[in-house]
Each structure stands twice: as structure tokens, then as C-alpha cells.
Amino acid sequence: QPGSTFKTFVLAAAVNEGMNPDSTYYTSAPFHYQPDPYTPAWDVQTYDHSYSGSISVHSATLASDNTVYAQLTLDLGAGDVAATAHALGVQTDLSVDGSFVPSMGLGSIAVSPLEMASAYATLAAGGIYSKPMAIRKVILSNGKEDTDTDWGRPQRTRAVPPGVAYEVTQILEQNVLYGTGVGANFGRPAAGKTGTTDQHVDAWFCGYTPQLEATVWVGHPRAEVPMENVH
């Protein structure tokens, strides 16, 4: 599960809908959601159980506030968040039994590090998605390069407007300077987002400079094993 690294896609979807993260406010507080008595309740809390009251989406991103992003996902609609994630580069089917659940906005659906790297790279490229490539070129046995195929030829499409990518990047750059991503501040402009799931069974960082994107996932591939004492 990508945890809070998925909040970036919620933010991108909201900005794409015209939301101003600096002037849009939510209440940071324990959040209870149960649209009808026949469905299980969704109770959301912050990681450290501290709350800020009225807070802008910008500031809630730097604090990685789950309660604000739960409300934002519901207001946008989980389907819109999924569409944005797919446009940016996530390939996994994000639906559960044919529908999109709001907890997706907090990173409840498992994805691969390659997908997350691809999606964040789209933001680094100003909103242009590039299909991931593993092979740049092929040299034939006669020493000549194979030019009869598409080896190394980028397949690119516009995923989100450049203004959306710029706004999201500015906030994620602030996150590296002042938010949850300060551990990734290495002295030059960089943007990124951390992600931690329940009981520390997954730990993520997705970050980028204008030229490079890197995604790191730490966890156990075959089981959800808590990593409470990893140093």
C-alpha cells in the first residue's frame, strides 16, 4: 500500500478541478464517515493523533493530515482521484469489487514502486506522461543498432495541464523543506512525499528534481510485516 504518497494524486485531482490549495480550508479533526447504517464506518485519524482545526489543503499536505485528505477525496469523488492517478501513470486497477472506495485517497490500494515512480515523473516533466522504458536500444550481432522497432522511442501524452503539475510540485517542494519530507533535503531544489502504512508494514518516499525521479519502498514482499524496530 502506498500510504500517503497517494495523496499527491488527490492533490493533483483537486488542483485540476480548480481548487486553490492555499485558500481552501478543511477541519483537521477525527473524521467519521458512514453514509448509511448498513455499511461499515470509516474512521480516520492522523498518524500522531494531533489535530490542527481549520487548516488549508497546502498546510495539510505538509503535515500529511489523513483527516483532511479523507474529506477532500470524498468531495472530489474517489473515481476522479483514480482517473487522475491513472492519467499520471498508475496502471493498477484501483477499484474494489467494481467501485472506487474513498480510502484509496489515503493509499489503501496496493501498487508497485514502478507505477509510483512513473506517476511522480509525470509531475516532474510538467504533466507529460512518458511510458516507462527498460530497453533504450538493441545492438544486433552485426554491430548495428536495430532501427526497425521502437526501442528507445518515447511514448508521451499530456496527463495534466502544466499549471497543475507546477502547483503540485511547489507544494511538494515545500514538503521537502518544511514538511514530512525534510529527510530528503540534500541542498538543491527537490519535491517529494512520504508514505507510511499502518504498523509500519510499508514505508515509501517518492521524490524528484527537474531531471530525475526516484521512488523507494521498504517492506516485506511476501507479507505485511510490521517494521517497528528498523534502524
Coordinates of N, CA, C and O in Angstrom, one line a residue, residues 3-78:
G3 N 0.2 4.3 1.0 CA 0.0 5.2 2.1 C -0.1 6.6 1.5 O -0.7 6.9 0.5
S4 N 0.5 7.6 2.3 CA 0.4 9.0 2.0 C 1.0 9.5 0.7 O 0.7 10.6 0.3
T5 N 1.9 8.6 0.1 CA 2.4 9.1 -1.2 C 1.2 9.2 -2.2 O 1.4 9.9 -3.2
F6 N 0.1 8.5 -2.0 CA -1.0 8.6 -2.9 C -1.8 9.9 -2.8 O -2.5 10.3 -3.7
K7 N -1.6 10.6 -1.7 CA -2.2 11.9 -1.5 C -1.9 12.9 -2.6 O -2.6 13.8 -2.9
T8 N -0.7 12.7 -3.2 CA -0.3 13.6 -4.3 C -1.3 13.6 -5.4 O -1.6 14.6 -6.1
F9 N -1.9 12.4 -5.7 CA -2.8 12.3 -6.8 C -4.2 12.9 -6.4 O -4.9 13.5 -7.3
V10 N -4.5 12.9 -5.1 CA -5.7 13.6 -4.7 C -5.5 15.1 -4.8 O -6.4 15.8 -5.3
L11 N -4.3 15.6 -4.5 CA -4.0 17.0 -4.6 C -4.0 17.4 -6.1 O -4.6 18.4 -6.4
A12 N -3.4 16.6 -6.9 CA -3.4 16.9 -8.4 C -4.8 16.9 -8.9 O -5.2 17.8 -9.8
A13 N -5.7 16.0 -8.5 CA -7.1 16.0 -9.0 C -7.8 17.2 -8.5 O -8.6 17.8 -9.3
A14 N -7.6 17.6 -7.3 CA -8.2 18.8 -6.8 C -7.8 20.1 -7.5 O -8.6 20.9 -7.9
V15 N -6.5 20.2 -7.7 CA -6.0 21.4 -8.4 C -6.5 21.4 -9.8 O -6.8 22.5 -10.4
N16 N -6.6 20.2 -10.4 CA -7.1 20.1 -11.8 C -8.5 20.6 -11.9 O -9.0 21.0 -12.9
E17 N -9.3 20.4 -10.8 CA -10.7 20.8 -10.7 C -10.8 22.3 -10.4 O -11.9 22.8 -10.4
G18 N -9.7 23.0 -10.2 CA -9.7 24.4 -9.9 C -9.6 24.8 -8.5 O -9.7 26.0 -8.2
M19 N -9.3 23.9 -7.6 CA -9.1 24.2 -6.2 C -7.8 25.0 -6.0 O -6.8 24.6 -6.5
N20 N -7.9 26.0 -5.1 CA -6.7 26.7 -4.7 C -6.2 26.1 -3.3 O -6.9 26.3 -2.3
P21 N -5.1 25.4 -3.3 CA -4.7 24.8 -2.0 C -4.4 25.8 -0.9 O -4.5 25.4 0.3
D22 N -4.2 27.0 -1.2 CA -3.8 28.0 -0.2 C -5.1 28.6 0.4 O -5.1 29.1 1.6
S23 N -6.2 28.7 -0.3 CA -7.4 29.3 0.2 C -8.5 28.3 0.5 O -9.6 28.8 0.8
T24 N -8.3 27.0 0.3 CA -9.3 26.0 0.5 C -9.0 25.4 1.9 O -7.9 24.9 2.1
Y25 N -9.9 25.5 2.8 CA -9.7 25.0 4.2 C -10.6 23.9 4.5 O -11.8 23.8 4.1
Y26 N -10.1 23.0 5.4 CA -10.9 21.9 5.9 C -10.6 21.9 7.5 O -9.7 22.5 7.9
T27 N -11.4 21.1 8.2 CA -11.2 20.9 9.6 C -10.4 19.7 9.9 O -10.8 18.6 9.5
S28 N -9.3 19.9 10.5 CA -8.4 18.7 10.9 C -8.9 18.3 12.3 O -8.8 18.9 13.3
A29 N -9.6 17.1 12.3 CA -10.2 16.5 13.5 C -10.5 15.1 13.2 O -10.6 14.7 12.0
P30 N -10.6 14.2 14.2 CA -11.0 12.8 13.9 C -12.3 12.8 13.1 O -13.3 13.5 13.3
F31 N -12.2 12.0 12.0 CA -13.3 12.0 11.0 C -14.0 10.7 10.9 O -13.4 9.6 10.8
H32 N -15.3 10.8 11.0 CA -16.2 9.6 11.0 C -17.1 9.7 9.7 O -17.7 10.7 9.5
Y33 N -17.1 8.6 8.9 CA -17.9 8.6 7.7 C -18.6 7.3 7.6 O -18.1 6.2 7.6
Q34 N -19.9 7.4 7.6 CA -20.8 6.2 7.4 C -22.1 6.7 6.7 O -23.0 7.1 7.4
P35 N -22.1 6.6 5.4 CA -23.3 7.2 4.7 C -24.6 6.5 4.9 O -25.6 7.1 4.8
D36 N -24.6 5.3 5.4 CA -25.8 4.6 5.8 C -25.4 3.5 6.8 O -24.3 3.1 6.9
P37 N -26.4 3.1 7.6 CA -26.1 2.2 8.7 C -25.8 0.8 8.3 O -25.4 0.0 9.1
Y38 N -25.9 0.5 7.0 CA -25.7 -0.8 6.5 C -24.3 -1.0 6.0 O -23.9 -2.2 5.6
T39 N -23.5 0.0 6.0 CA -22.1 -0.1 5.5 C -21.2 0.2 6.7 O -21.5 0.9 7.6
P40 N -20.0 -0.5 6.7 CA -19.1 -0.2 7.8 C -18.6 1.2 7.9 O -18.5 1.9 6.9
A41 N -18.4 1.7 9.1 CA -18.0 3.1 9.3 C -16.5 3.2 8.9 O -15.7 2.3 9.0
W42 N -16.2 4.4 8.4 CA -14.8 4.7 8.1 C -14.3 5.8 9.1 O -14.8 6.9 9.0
D43 N -13.5 5.4 10.0 CA -13.0 6.4 11.0 C -11.5 6.7 10.7 O -10.7 5.8 10.6
V44 N -11.2 8.0 10.5 CA -9.9 8.4 10.1 C -9.3 9.3 11.2 O -9.9 10.2 11.7
Q45 N -8.0 9.0 11.5 CA -7.2 9.8 12.4 C -5.9 10.2 11.8 O -5.5 9.6 10.8
T46 N -5.2 11.1 12.4 CA -3.9 11.5 12.0 C -2.9 10.5 12.5 O -3.2 9.7 13.5
Y47 N -1.7 10.4 11.9 CA -0.7 9.5 12.3 C -0.3 9.6 13.8 O -0.2 8.6 14.5
D48 N -0.2 10.9 14.3 CA 0.3 11.1 15.7 C -0.9 11.5 16.6 O -0.6 11.9 17.7
H49 N -2.1 11.5 16.1 CA -3.3 11.8 16.8 C -3.3 13.3 17.3 O -3.9 13.6 18.4
S50 N -2.7 14.1 16.6 CA -2.7 15.6 16.8 C -3.5 16.2 15.7 O -3.4 15.8 14.5
Y51 N -4.2 17.3 16.0 CA -5.1 17.9 15.0 C -5.0 19.4 15.1 O -4.6 20.0 16.1
S52 N -5.2 20.0 13.9 CA -4.9 21.5 13.8 C -6.2 22.3 13.7 O -6.0 23.6 13.5
G53 N -7.4 21.8 13.7 CA -8.6 22.6 13.5 C -8.6 23.0 12.0 O -8.3 22.3 11.1
S54 N -9.0 24.3 11.8 CA -9.1 24.8 10.4 C -7.7 24.9 9.8 O -6.8 25.5 10.4
I55 N -7.6 24.3 8.6 CA -6.2 24.2 8.0 C -6.4 24.2 6.5 O -7.3 23.6 6.0
S56 N -5.5 24.9 5.8 CA -5.5 24.9 4.4 C -5.0 23.5 3.8 O -4.3 22.8 4.5
V57 N -5.4 23.2 2.6 CA -5.0 22.0 2.0 C -3.5 22.0 1.8 O -2.8 21.0 1.9
H58 N -2.9 23.2 1.5 CA -1.5 23.3 1.4 C -0.8 22.8 2.7 O 0.1 22.0 2.7
S59 N -1.2 23.4 3.8 CA -0.6 23.1 5.1 C -0.9 21.6 5.5 O -0.1 20.9 6.1
A60 N -2.1 21.1 5.1 CA -2.5 19.8 5.5 C -1.6 18.8 4.7 O -1.3 17.7 5.2
T61 N -1.1 19.2 3.5 CA -0.2 18.3 2.7 C 1.1 18.2 3.4 O 1.7 17.1 3.5
L62 N 1.6 19.3 3.9 CA 2.9 19.3 4.6 C 2.9 18.5 5.9 O 3.9 17.9 6.3
A63 N 1.7 18.5 6.5 CA 1.5 17.7 7.7 C 1.1 16.3 7.4 O 1.0 15.5 8.3
S64 N 0.8 16.0 6.1 CA 0.2 14.7 5.7 C -1.0 14.3 6.6 O -1.1 13.2 7.1
D65 N -1.9 15.3 6.7 CA -3.1 15.1 7.5 C -4.1 14.2 6.9 O -4.7 14.5 5.9
N66 N -4.3 13.0 7.4 CA -5.2 12.0 6.9 C -6.7 12.5 6.9 O -7.5 12.2 6.0
T67 N -7.1 13.2 8.0 CA -8.5 13.6 8.1 C -8.9 14.6 7.0 O -10.0 14.5 6.5
V68 N -8.0 15.5 6.7 CA -8.3 16.5 5.6 C -8.3 15.8 4.3 O -9.2 16.0 3.5
Y69 N -7.4 14.9 4.0 CA -7.4 14.2 2.7 C -8.5 13.2 2.6 O -8.9 12.9 1.4
A70 N -9.0 12.7 3.7 CA -10.2 11.8 3.6 C -11.4 12.7 3.1 O -12.2 12.3 2.2
Q71 N -11.6 13.9 3.7 CA -12.7 14.7 3.3 C -12.5 15.2 1.8 O -13.5 15.3 1.1
L72 N -11.3 15.6 1.5 CA -11.0 16.0 0.1 C -11.3 15.0 -0.9 O -11.9 15.2 -2.0
T73 N -10.9 13.7 -0.6 CA -11.2 12.6 -1.5 C -12.7 12.4 -1.7 O -13.2 12.2 -2.8
L74 N -13.5 12.5 -0.6 CA -14.9 12.4 -0.7 C -15.5 13.5 -1.5 O -16.5 13.3 -2.3
D75 N -15.0 14.7 -1.3 CA -15.6 15.9 -2.1 C -15.3 15.7 -3.6 O -16.1 16.1 -4.4
L76 N -14.1 15.3 -3.9 CA -13.7 15.1 -5.3 C -14.5 13.9 -5.9 O -14.9 13.9 -7.1
G77 N -14.6 12.8 -5.2 CA -15.1 11.6 -5.7 C -13.9 10.7 -5.9 O -13.0 11.1 -6.6
A78 N -13.9 9.5 -5.3 CA -12.8 8.6 -5.5 C -12.6 8.2 -7.0 O -11.4 8.0 -7.4

